[in-house]
Structure formats: structure tokens, C-alpha cells
Amino acid sequence: MPELSFDFLFTAEGWIAMAALIAMEVVLGIDNLIFISILTNKLPAEHRARARRLGIGAALIMRLILLATIAWIVGMTTPVFTAFGHAFSWRDLILIAGGLFLVWKATKEIHHTVDPVDHKDNVVGGAVSASLGGAIFQILLLDLVFSVDSIITAVGMTDHLAIMYIAVLVSITVMLVAATPLANFIERNPTIVMLALSFLLMIGMSLIADGMGFHVPKGYIYAAMGFSAFVEGLNIIARRKSAGAAEVAEAEDRA
């Protein structure tokens, strides 16, 4: 079981393990950031930054508490029952529940984006959009799922509990810094919203598959996300150039 010790600071292997774990935590944090950005952009403008700070800050506290109970977290991989030929553990059930929540959330948001007139299907619209507490609760709910999975993965990467604490602190700091710029970028580019929701839908399905015993390598998922983001980036550049050319042509016509 990992122990809280800083002996790793005196070994090259310790520094390499810390760098690898920090990189993993930051990459896994992308899922959370996309969800937080879409969710908080539904709030009134004056509440968005506060919701991000409170949600991410509360997530940090929760992750530190989970690390303090790491023996219990690791024990969640022990099977509790068998069904459909698969032995389910508490970790599997949490991943399945989180995946279902993410699929439901992304599907409802996609529906609202495609048909914004149908307000009754806006899962974070109306009264809910004004609820700061509701947004923070949903952020924490999904972060719990990702936290359990990342901690169990971290245990397989290092035996140093101090490295895990440092990785969590660094990844949460990156999330705090990147949350507002990412949310603003998504808001300025409406087509990015649909792409981000598609990412969440894919991540939700991968969580369900993982919980059912079908592991999907994260590299495939992030490679697909990266390629899609690259193509959308080219589309954004093309649209801006087209808009700029149209403005120049209009100015010449007026002259």
C-alpha cells in the first residue's frame, strides 16, 4: 500500500513517476474541464466564474479526502457479485453509473442544442440554470467517478502517496487556470459545443464499457478527440478568413 514519504525526491525513478502521474492527471482532467465548461456556461454570466472556482475547489478537497482513504478505494476493485459472466466491483458500478449520467447529460444537451425551442428538455435550463449549487453538485458527482478511477490507476503507477498528492494538486491547479479560457472559447464558437458534447458522449460510453469489463484504451479516445479538435480548428480558421474576406469585399463595394 502506498506510503506518505518524500524519499522519491532523491531518485530519478521517483521524478519520472511523478512526471508521468502528473501528465496522466492533467490529461484525464480534460474530460472534467469540458463538462464544467458546458455546465457553467448555462449559468447567468455573473455566476459562471464562481461556479467553476467552487466546483473545482470542492473537487480538490474531495480528491484529497479520497487519497486519505486510499486503502478503502483500492478495496473497491474487489468483486461484490457476478452477472452476465462478469464479476462486478464497486468501482465497476461507479463507472457504469457515471457513464450513464454522462450519456444522459450529453444526450439532453445535444437535443437542446439541435432544438433550442424545446425548453422543457433543457436539462440545465429554466430554474436549474439559476442554481449555483446544482451546478456544483453535478461537477462533484462526475468528479467522484473520475477520481475513483484515476486513484486506482495511480496506485498501479507508483507506490508513493506523496506523488499522488502532488499530481492531484498540480492537475487541479491546471484546471483552475484553464477552466475560464476554455469555457469562453466554447461559448465564442458554437460548433465547438456540439463537438464537446460528442466527446462527453464518447467518454460516457467508454466508462460504461470499462465498468462492464470491456476496457477501451484511453489513448484511442484522446487520439480521436485530438483529431476532431484539429479538424474543427481548421474549420474555425477557414470561417474567420471567409468572414474577413466578405468584410473586405463589402467595404470595397461601399467605397
PDB file of C-alpha atoms in Angstrom:
ATOM      1  CA  MET A   1       0.000   0.000   0.000  1.00  0.00           C
ATOM      2  CA  PRO A   2       1.370   3.486  -0.858  1.00  0.00           C
ATOM      3  CA  GLU A   3       3.012   5.389   1.995  1.00  0.00           C
ATOM      4  CA  LEU A   4       3.376   9.131   2.541  1.00  0.00           C
ATOM      5  CA  SER A   5       7.111   9.607   2.049  1.00  0.00           C
ATOM      6  CA  PHE A   6       9.252  12.100   0.143  1.00  0.00           C
ATOM      7  CA  ASP A   7      12.163   9.729  -0.444  1.00  0.00           C
ATOM      8  CA  PHE A   8      11.312   9.712  -4.155  1.00  0.00           C
ATOM      9  CA  LEU A   9      12.785  13.225  -4.414  1.00  0.00           C
ATOM     10  CA  PHE A  10      16.250  11.679  -4.200  1.00  0.00           C
ATOM     11  CA  THR A  11      15.788   9.197  -7.049  1.00  0.00           C
ATOM     12  CA  ALA A  12      15.443   9.637 -10.800  1.00  0.00           C
ATOM     13  CA  GLU A  13      12.748   6.953 -10.858  1.00  0.00           C
ATOM     14  CA  GLY A  14      10.680   8.967  -8.394  1.00  0.00           C
ATOM     15  CA  TRP A  15      10.824  12.108 -10.511  1.00  0.00           C
ATOM     16  CA  ILE A  16       9.921  10.148 -13.646  1.00  0.00           C
ATOM     17  CA  ALA A  17       6.962   8.538 -11.863  1.00  0.00           C
ATOM     18  CA  MET A  18       5.804  11.954 -10.636  1.00  0.00           C
ATOM     19  CA  ALA A  19       6.041  13.479 -14.122  1.00  0.00           C
ATOM     20  CA  ALA A  20       4.125  10.551 -15.639  1.00  0.00           C
ATOM     21  CA  LEU A  21       1.376  10.713 -12.999  1.00  0.00           C
ATOM     22  CA  ILE A  22       1.026  14.490 -13.311  1.00  0.00           C
ATOM     23  CA  ALA A  23       0.707  14.130 -17.092  1.00  0.00           C
ATOM     24  CA  MET A  24      -1.942  11.443 -16.648  1.00  0.00           C
ATOM     25  CA  GLU A  25      -3.942  13.536 -14.170  1.00  0.00           C
ATOM     26  CA  VAL A  26      -3.812  16.603 -16.421  1.00  0.00           C
ATOM     27  CA  VAL A  27      -4.945  14.617 -19.476  1.00  0.00           C
ATOM     28  CA  LEU A  28      -7.765  12.959 -17.532  1.00  0.00           C
ATOM     29  CA  GLY A  29      -8.768  16.408 -16.308  1.00  0.00           C
ATOM     30  CA  ILE A  30      -9.711  17.351 -19.886  1.00  0.00           C
ATOM     31  CA  ASP A  31     -12.914  15.332 -19.512  1.00  0.00           C
ATOM     32  CA  ASN A  32     -13.834  17.269 -16.393  1.00  0.00           C
ATOM     33  CA  LEU A  33     -12.970  20.629 -17.949  1.00  0.00           C
ATOM     34  CA  ILE A  34     -15.219  20.024 -20.965  1.00  0.00           C
ATOM     35  CA  PHE A  35     -18.108  19.044 -18.693  1.00  0.00           C
ATOM     36  CA  ILE A  36     -17.525  22.005 -16.353  1.00  0.00           C
ATOM     37  CA  SER A  37     -17.312  24.440 -19.276  1.00  0.00           C
ATOM     38  CA  ILE A  38     -20.590  23.311 -20.841  1.00  0.00           C
ATOM     39  CA  LEU A  39     -22.378  23.162 -17.496  1.00  0.00           C
ATOM     40  CA  THR A  40     -21.273  26.544 -16.153  1.00  0.00           C
ATOM     41  CA  ASN A  41     -21.916  28.305 -19.477  1.00  0.00           C
ATOM     42  CA  LYS A  42     -25.611  27.613 -18.823  1.00  0.00           C
ATOM     43  CA  LEU A  43     -25.487  29.741 -15.680  1.00  0.00           C
ATOM     44  CA  PRO A  44     -26.004  33.524 -15.614  1.00  0.00           C
ATOM     45  CA  ALA A  45     -22.776  35.259 -16.669  1.00  0.00           C
ATOM     46  CA  GLU A  46     -22.123  36.685 -13.199  1.00  0.00           C
ATOM     47  CA  HIS A  47     -22.161  33.211 -11.611  1.00  0.00           C
ATOM     48  CA  ARG A  48     -20.008  31.280 -14.077  1.00  0.00           C
ATOM     49  CA  ALA A  49     -16.509  32.047 -12.786  1.00  0.00           C
ATOM     50  CA  ARG A  50     -17.622  31.499  -9.202  1.00  0.00           C
ATOM     51  CA  ALA A  51     -19.224  28.159 -10.082  1.00  0.00           C
ATOM     52  CA  ARG A  52     -16.008  27.000 -11.745  1.00  0.00           C
ATOM     53  CA  ARG A  53     -13.852  28.021  -8.794  1.00  0.00           C
ATOM     54  CA  LEU A  54     -16.186  26.494  -6.198  1.00  0.00           C
ATOM     55  CA  GLY A  55     -16.725  23.305  -8.202  1.00  0.00           C
ATOM     56  CA  ILE A  56     -13.032  22.709  -8.897  1.00  0.00           C
ATOM     57  CA  GLY A  57     -12.058  23.717  -5.341  1.00  0.00           C
ATOM     58  CA  ALA A  58     -14.589  21.308  -3.851  1.00  0.00           C
ATOM     59  CA  ALA A  59     -13.316  18.630  -6.237  1.00  0.00           C
ATOM     60  CA  LEU A  60      -9.789  19.191  -4.897  1.00  0.00           C
ATOM     61  CA  ILE A  61     -10.962  18.699  -1.313  1.00  0.00           C
ATOM     62  CA  MET A  62     -12.842  15.552  -2.301  1.00  0.00           C
ATOM     63  CA  ARG A  63      -9.819  14.072  -4.100  1.00  0.00           C
ATOM     64  CA  LEU A  64      -7.542  14.762  -1.132  1.00  0.00           C
ATOM     65  CA  ILE A  65     -10.057  13.055   1.168  1.00  0.00           C
ATOM     66  CA  LEU A  66     -10.245  10.074  -1.192  1.00  0.00           C
ATOM     67  CA  LEU A  67      -6.450   9.816  -1.178  1.00  0.00           C
ATOM     68  CA  ALA A  68      -6.532   9.742   2.632  1.00  0.00           C
ATOM     69  CA  THR A  69      -8.801   6.679   2.373  1.00  0.00           C
ATOM     70  CA  ILE A  70      -6.759   5.043  -0.383  1.00  0.00           C
ATOM     71  CA  ALA A  71      -6.865   1.603   1.255  1.00  0.00           C
ATOM     72  CA  TRP A  72     -10.653   1.682   1.039  1.00  0.00           C
ATOM     73  CA  ILE A  73     -10.543   2.970  -2.556  1.00  0.00           C
ATOM     74  CA  VAL A  74      -8.219   0.161  -3.648  1.00  0.00           C
ATOM     75  CA  GLY A  75     -10.563  -2.318  -1.965  1.00  0.00           C
ATOM     76  CA  MET A  76     -13.349  -1.168  -4.288  1.00  0.00           C
ATOM     77  CA  THR A  77     -11.862  -3.380  -7.017  1.00  0.00           C
ATOM     78  CA  THR A  78     -12.909  -6.499  -5.083  1.00  0.00           C
ATOM     79  CA  PRO A  79     -15.875  -8.226  -6.818  1.00  0.00           C
ATOM     80  CA  VAL A  80     -19.173  -7.996  -4.923  1.00  0.00           C
ATOM     81  CA  PHE A  81     -21.403 -10.005  -7.270  1.00  0.00           C
ATOM     82  CA  THR A  82     -21.385 -11.729 -10.648  1.00  0.00           C
ATOM     83  CA  ALA A  83     -23.805 -11.130 -13.504  1.00  0.00           C
ATOM     84  CA  PHE A  84     -23.713 -11.830 -17.239  1.00  0.00           C
ATOM     85  CA  GLY A  85     -20.436 -13.675 -16.763  1.00  0.00           C
ATOM     86  CA  HIS A  86     -18.686 -10.631 -15.266  1.00  0.00           C
ATOM     87  CA  ALA A  87     -17.680 -10.081 -11.641  1.00  0.00           C
ATOM     88  CA  PHE A  88     -18.763  -6.543 -10.727  1.00  0.00           C
ATOM     89  CA  SER A  89     -16.919  -4.487  -8.119  1.00  0.00           C
ATOM     90  CA  TRP A  90     -17.948  -1.188  -6.551  1.00  0.00           C
ATOM     91  CA  ARG A  91     -15.538   0.528  -8.951  1.00  0.00           C
ATOM     92  CA  ASP A  92     -17.368  -1.040 -11.898  1.00  0.00           C
ATOM     93  CA  LEU A  93     -20.737   0.093 -10.561  1.00  0.00           C
ATOM     94  CA  ILE A  94     -19.478   3.645 -10.029  1.00  0.00           C
ATOM     95  CA  LEU A  95     -18.065   3.766 -13.565  1.00  0.00           C
ATOM     96  CA  ILE A  96     -21.319   2.458 -15.048  1.00  0.00           C
ATOM     97  CA  ALA A  97     -23.414   4.939 -13.040  1.00  0.00           C
ATOM     98  CA  GLY A  98     -21.121   7.813 -14.002  1.00  0.00           C
ATOM     99  CA  GLY A  99     -21.120   6.753 -17.647  1.00  0.00           C
ATOM    100  CA  LEU A 100     -24.917   6.575 -17.735  1.00  0.00           C
ATOM    101  CA  PHE A 101     -25.127  10.023 -16.148  1.00  0.00           C
ATOM    102  CA  LEU A 102     -22.697  11.437 -18.696  1.00  0.00           C
ATOM    103  CA  VAL A 103     -24.513   9.832 -21.649  1.00  0.00           C
ATOM    104  CA  TRP A 104     -27.853  11.134 -20.369  1.00  0.00           C
ATOM    105  CA  LYS A 105     -26.468  14.612 -19.761  1.00  0.00           C
ATOM    106  CA  ALA A 106     -24.728  14.864 -23.144  1.00  0.00           C
ATOM    107  CA  THR A 107     -27.769  13.496 -24.995  1.00  0.00           C
ATOM    108  CA  LYS A 108     -30.121  16.011 -23.366  1.00  0.00           C
ATOM    109  CA  GLU A 109     -27.728  18.866 -24.116  1.00  0.00           C
ATOM    110  CA  ILE A 110     -27.350  17.747 -27.736  1.00  0.00           C
ATOM    111  CA  HIS A 111     -31.138  17.667 -28.039  1.00  0.00           C
ATOM    112  CA  HIS A 112     -31.411  21.184 -26.640  1.00  0.00           C
ATOM    113  CA  THR A 113     -28.644  22.441 -28.936  1.00  0.00           C
ATOM    114  CA  VAL A 114     -30.369  20.979 -32.002  1.00  0.00           C
ATOM    115  CA  ASP A 115     -33.851  22.073 -30.880  1.00  0.00           C
ATOM    116  CA  PRO A 116     -33.391  25.073 -28.535  1.00  0.00           C
ATOM    117  CA  VAL A 117     -37.113  25.921 -28.713  1.00  0.00           C
ATOM    118  CA  ASP A 118     -37.997  22.805 -26.733  1.00  0.00           C
ATOM    119  CA  HIS A 119     -37.155  24.306 -23.329  1.00  0.00           C
ATOM    120  CA  LYS A 120     -38.721  21.511 -21.333  1.00  0.00           C
ATOM    121  CA  ASP A 121     -35.883  19.256 -22.458  1.00  0.00           C
ATOM    122  CA  ASN A 122     -33.170  21.679 -21.391  1.00  0.00           C
ATOM    123  CA  VAL A 123     -31.670  19.775 -18.514  1.00  0.00           C
ATOM    124  CA  VAL A 124     -29.852  22.809 -17.130  1.00  0.00           C
ATOM    125  CA  GLY A 125     -32.259  25.452 -18.329  1.00  0.00           C
ATOM    126  CA  GLY A 126     -35.020  27.333 -16.631  1.00  0.00           C
ATOM    127  CA  ALA A 127     -34.922  27.169 -12.853  1.00  0.00           C
ATOM    128  CA  VAL A 128     -31.908  24.885 -12.838  1.00  0.00           C
ATOM    129  CA  SER A 129     -29.804  27.366 -14.828  1.00  0.00           C
ATOM    130  CA  ALA A 130     -30.036  29.795 -11.908  1.00  0.00           C
ATOM    131  CA  SER A 131     -28.892  27.188  -9.385  1.00  0.00           C
ATOM    132  CA  LEU A 132     -25.251  27.614  -8.500  1.00  0.00           C
ATOM    133  CA  GLY A 133     -25.487  24.768  -6.014  1.00  0.00           C
ATOM    134  CA  GLY A 134     -26.983  22.448  -8.616  1.00  0.00           C
ATOM    135  CA  ALA A 135     -24.102  23.075 -10.998  1.00  0.00           C
ATOM    136  CA  ILE A 136     -21.502  22.467  -8.285  1.00  0.00           C
ATOM    137  CA  PHE A 137     -23.271  19.263  -7.226  1.00  0.00           C
ATOM    138  CA  GLN A 138     -23.155  17.903 -10.780  1.00  0.00           C
ATOM    139  CA  ILE A 139     -19.474  18.842 -11.096  1.00  0.00           C
ATOM    140  CA  LEU A 140     -18.699  16.951  -7.886  1.00  0.00           C
ATOM    141  CA  LEU A 141     -20.828  13.978  -8.925  1.00  0.00           C
ATOM    142  CA  LEU A 142     -18.865  13.442 -12.119  1.00  0.00           C
ATOM    143  CA  ASP A 143     -15.535  14.258 -10.480  1.00  0.00           C
ATOM    144  CA  LEU A 144     -16.198  11.478  -7.959  1.00  0.00           C
ATOM    145  CA  VAL A 145     -16.360   8.971 -10.805  1.00  0.00           C
ATOM    146  CA  PHE A 146     -13.155  10.213 -12.421  1.00  0.00           C
ATOM    147  CA  SER A 147     -11.400  10.471  -9.045  1.00  0.00           C
ATOM    148  CA  VAL A 148     -12.038   6.857  -8.066  1.00  0.00           C
ATOM    149  CA  ASP A 149     -10.822   5.643 -11.454  1.00  0.00           C
ATOM    150  CA  SER A 150      -7.722   7.872 -11.516  1.00  0.00           C
ATOM    151  CA  ILE A 151      -6.693   6.963  -7.950  1.00  0.00           C
ATOM    152  CA  ILE A 152      -6.923   3.239  -8.689  1.00  0.00           C
ATOM    153  CA  THR A 153      -4.885   3.826 -11.869  1.00  0.00           C
ATOM    154  CA  ALA A 154      -2.348   5.894  -9.906  1.00  0.00           C
ATOM    155  CA  VAL A 155      -1.830   3.067  -7.411  1.00  0.00           C
ATOM    156  CA  GLY A 156      -0.730   0.892 -10.320  1.00  0.00           C
ATOM    157  CA  MET A 157       1.784   3.529 -11.407  1.00  0.00           C
ATOM    158  CA  THR A 158       3.534   4.399  -8.141  1.00  0.00           C
ATOM    159  CA  ASP A 159       3.882   3.336  -4.504  1.00  0.00           C
ATOM    160  CA  HIS A 160       4.447   6.900  -3.271  1.00  0.00           C
ATOM    161  CA  LEU A 161       1.377   8.573  -1.791  1.00  0.00           C
ATOM    162  CA  ALA A 162       3.191  11.929  -1.840  1.00  0.00           C
ATOM    163  CA  ILE A 163       3.466  11.721  -5.638  1.00  0.00           C
ATOM    164  CA  MET A 164      -0.299  11.187  -5.847  1.00  0.00           C
ATOM    165  CA  TYR A 165      -0.958  14.259  -3.684  1.00  0.00           C
ATOM    166  CA  ILE A 166       1.390  16.384  -5.791  1.00  0.00           C
ATOM    167  CA  ALA A 167      -0.182  15.131  -9.031  1.00  0.00           C
ATOM    168  CA  VAL A 168      -3.673  15.993  -7.767  1.00  0.00           C
ATOM    169  CA  LEU A 169      -2.599  19.479  -6.654  1.00  0.00           C
ATOM    170  CA  VAL A 170      -0.907  20.201  -9.995  1.00  0.00           C
ATOM    171  CA  SER A 171      -3.809  18.871 -12.096  1.00  0.00           C
ATOM    172  CA  ILE A 172      -6.400  20.846 -10.114  1.00  0.00           C
ATOM    173  CA  THR A 173      -4.261  23.989 -10.466  1.00  0.00           C
ATOM    174  CA  VAL A 174      -4.152  23.461 -14.237  1.00  0.00           C
ATOM    175  CA  MET A 175      -7.932  23.025 -14.252  1.00  0.00           C
ATOM    176  CA  LEU A 176      -8.426  26.280 -12.314  1.00  0.00           C
ATOM    177  CA  VAL A 177      -6.216  28.174 -14.754  1.00  0.00           C
ATOM    178  CA  ALA A 178      -7.682  26.613 -17.905  1.00  0.00           C
ATOM    179  CA  ALA A 179     -11.386  26.462 -16.936  1.00  0.00           C
ATOM    180  CA  THR A 180     -12.389  30.030 -17.806  1.00  0.00           C
ATOM    181  CA  PRO A 181     -10.389  30.340 -21.079  1.00  0.00           C
ATOM    182  CA  LEU A 182     -11.780  27.000 -22.280  1.00  0.00           C
ATOM    183  CA  ALA A 183     -15.352  27.936 -21.322  1.00  0.00           C
ATOM    184  CA  ASN A 184     -15.024  31.290 -23.109  1.00  0.00           C
ATOM    185  CA  PHE A 185     -13.601  29.602 -26.210  1.00  0.00           C
ATOM    186  CA  ILE A 186     -16.503  27.149 -26.297  1.00  0.00           C
ATOM    187  CA  GLU A 187     -19.008  29.973 -25.869  1.00  0.00           C
ATOM    188  CA  ARG A 188     -17.453  32.027 -28.711  1.00  0.00           C
ATOM    189  CA  ASN A 189     -17.526  29.048 -31.084  1.00  0.00           C
ATOM    190  CA  PRO A 190     -20.985  27.403 -31.093  1.00  0.00           C
ATOM    191  CA  THR A 191     -19.845  24.484 -33.255  1.00  0.00           C
ATOM    192  CA  ILE A 192     -17.371  23.536 -30.541  1.00  0.00           C
ATOM    193  CA  VAL A 193     -20.314  22.905 -28.194  1.00  0.00           C
ATOM    194  CA  MET A 194     -21.577  20.022 -30.330  1.00  0.00           C
ATOM    195  CA  LEU A 195     -18.061  18.624 -30.630  1.00  0.00           C
ATOM    196  CA  ALA A 196     -17.546  18.851 -26.863  1.00  0.00           C
ATOM    197  CA  LEU A 197     -20.887  17.157 -26.202  1.00  0.00           C
ATOM    198  CA  SER A 198     -19.886  14.377 -28.594  1.00  0.00           C
ATOM    199  CA  PHE A 199     -16.674  13.955 -26.591  1.00  0.00           C
ATOM    200  CA  LEU A 200     -18.689  13.639 -23.382  1.00  0.00           C
ATOM    201  CA  LEU A 201     -20.965  11.074 -25.037  1.00  0.00           C
ATOM    202  CA  MET A 202     -17.940   9.029 -26.129  1.00  0.00           C
ATOM    203  CA  ILE A 203     -16.341   9.272 -22.668  1.00  0.00           C
ATOM    204  CA  GLY A 204     -19.608   8.172 -21.045  1.00  0.00           C
ATOM    205  CA  MET A 205     -19.811   5.116 -23.284  1.00  0.00           C
ATOM    206  CA  SER A 206     -16.175   4.245 -22.508  1.00  0.00           C
ATOM    207  CA  LEU A 207     -16.930   4.421 -18.763  1.00  0.00           C
ATOM    208  CA  ILE A 208     -19.889   2.076 -19.190  1.00  0.00           C
ATOM    209  CA  ALA A 209     -17.796  -0.325 -21.280  1.00  0.00           C
ATOM    210  CA  ASP A 210     -14.999  -0.255 -18.689  1.00  0.00           C
ATOM    211  CA  GLY A 211     -17.474  -0.978 -15.907  1.00  0.00           C
ATOM    212  CA  MET A 212     -18.830  -3.923 -17.904  1.00  0.00           C
ATOM    213  CA  GLY A 213     -15.336  -5.376 -18.266  1.00  0.00           C
ATOM    214  CA  PHE A 214     -14.529  -4.125 -21.777  1.00  0.00           C
ATOM    215  CA  HIS A 215     -11.520  -1.858 -21.359  1.00  0.00           C
ATOM    216  CA  VAL A 216     -11.090   0.786 -24.051  1.00  0.00           C
ATOM    217  CA  PRO A 217      -7.534   2.197 -24.108  1.00  0.00           C
ATOM    218  CA  LYS A 218      -7.638   5.889 -23.244  1.00  0.00           C
ATOM    219  CA  GLY A 219      -5.108   6.604 -25.976  1.00  0.00           C
ATOM    220  CA  TYR A 220      -7.649   5.726 -28.670  1.00  0.00           C
ATOM    221  CA  ILE A 221     -10.228   8.034 -27.132  1.00  0.00           C
ATOM    222  CA  TYR A 222      -7.907  11.010 -26.762  1.00  0.00           C
ATOM    223  CA  ALA A 223      -6.431  10.458 -30.228  1.00  0.00           C
ATOM    224  CA  ALA A 224      -9.951  10.654 -31.705  1.00  0.00           C
ATOM    225  CA  MET A 225     -10.695  13.750 -29.626  1.00  0.00           C
ATOM    226  CA  GLY A 226      -7.433  15.388 -30.697  1.00  0.00           C
ATOM    227  CA  PHE A 227      -8.015  14.681 -34.401  1.00  0.00           C
ATOM    228  CA  SER A 228     -11.585  16.010 -34.234  1.00  0.00           C
ATOM    229  CA  ALA A 229     -10.418  19.135 -32.410  1.00  0.00           C
ATOM    230  CA  PHE A 230      -7.705  19.661 -35.045  1.00  0.00           C
ATOM    231  CA  VAL A 231     -10.226  19.417 -37.907  1.00  0.00           C
ATOM    232  CA  GLU A 232     -12.614  21.786 -36.119  1.00  0.00           C
ATOM    233  CA  GLY A 233      -9.727  24.200 -35.574  1.00  0.00           C
ATOM    234  CA  LEU A 234      -9.126  24.253 -39.334  1.00  0.00           C
ATOM    235  CA  ASN A 235     -12.838  24.905 -39.867  1.00  0.00           C
ATOM    236  CA  ILE A 236     -12.737  27.832 -37.443  1.00  0.00           C
ATOM    237  CA  ILE A 237      -9.732  29.349 -39.222  1.00  0.00           C
ATOM    238  CA  ALA A 238     -11.454  28.886 -42.593  1.00  0.00           C
ATOM    239  CA  ARG A 239     -14.657  30.546 -41.357  1.00  0.00           C
ATOM    240  CA  ARG A 240     -12.740  33.511 -39.948  1.00  0.00           C
ATOM    241  CA  LYS A 241     -10.827  34.005 -43.194  1.00  0.00           C
ATOM    242  CA  SER A 242     -14.067  33.759 -45.160  1.00  0.00           C
ATOM    243  CA  ALA A 243     -15.742  36.304 -42.880  1.00  0.00           C
ATOM    244  CA  GLY A 244     -12.739  38.614 -43.179  1.00  0.00           C
ATOM    245  CA  ALA A 245     -12.779  38.387 -46.962  1.00  0.00           C
ATOM    246  CA  ALA A 246     -16.514  39.136 -47.003  1.00  0.00           C
ATOM    247  CA  GLU A 247     -15.978  42.239 -44.859  1.00  0.00           C
ATOM    248  CA  VAL A 248     -13.208  43.475 -47.176  1.00  0.00           C
ATOM    249  CA  ALA A 249     -15.399  42.920 -50.246  1.00  0.00           C
ATOM    250  CA  GLU A 250     -18.302  44.753 -48.577  1.00  0.00           C
ATOM    251  CA  ALA A 251     -16.035  47.677 -47.676  1.00  0.00           C
ATOM    252  CA  GLU A 252     -14.787  47.876 -51.283  1.00  0.00           C
ATOM    253  CA  ASP A 253     -18.365  47.871 -52.587  1.00  0.00           C
ATOM    254  CA  ARG A 254     -19.276  50.762 -50.271  1.00  0.00           C
ATOM    255  CA  ALA A 255     -16.204  52.687 -51.410  1.00  0.00           C
TER     256      ALA A 255
END
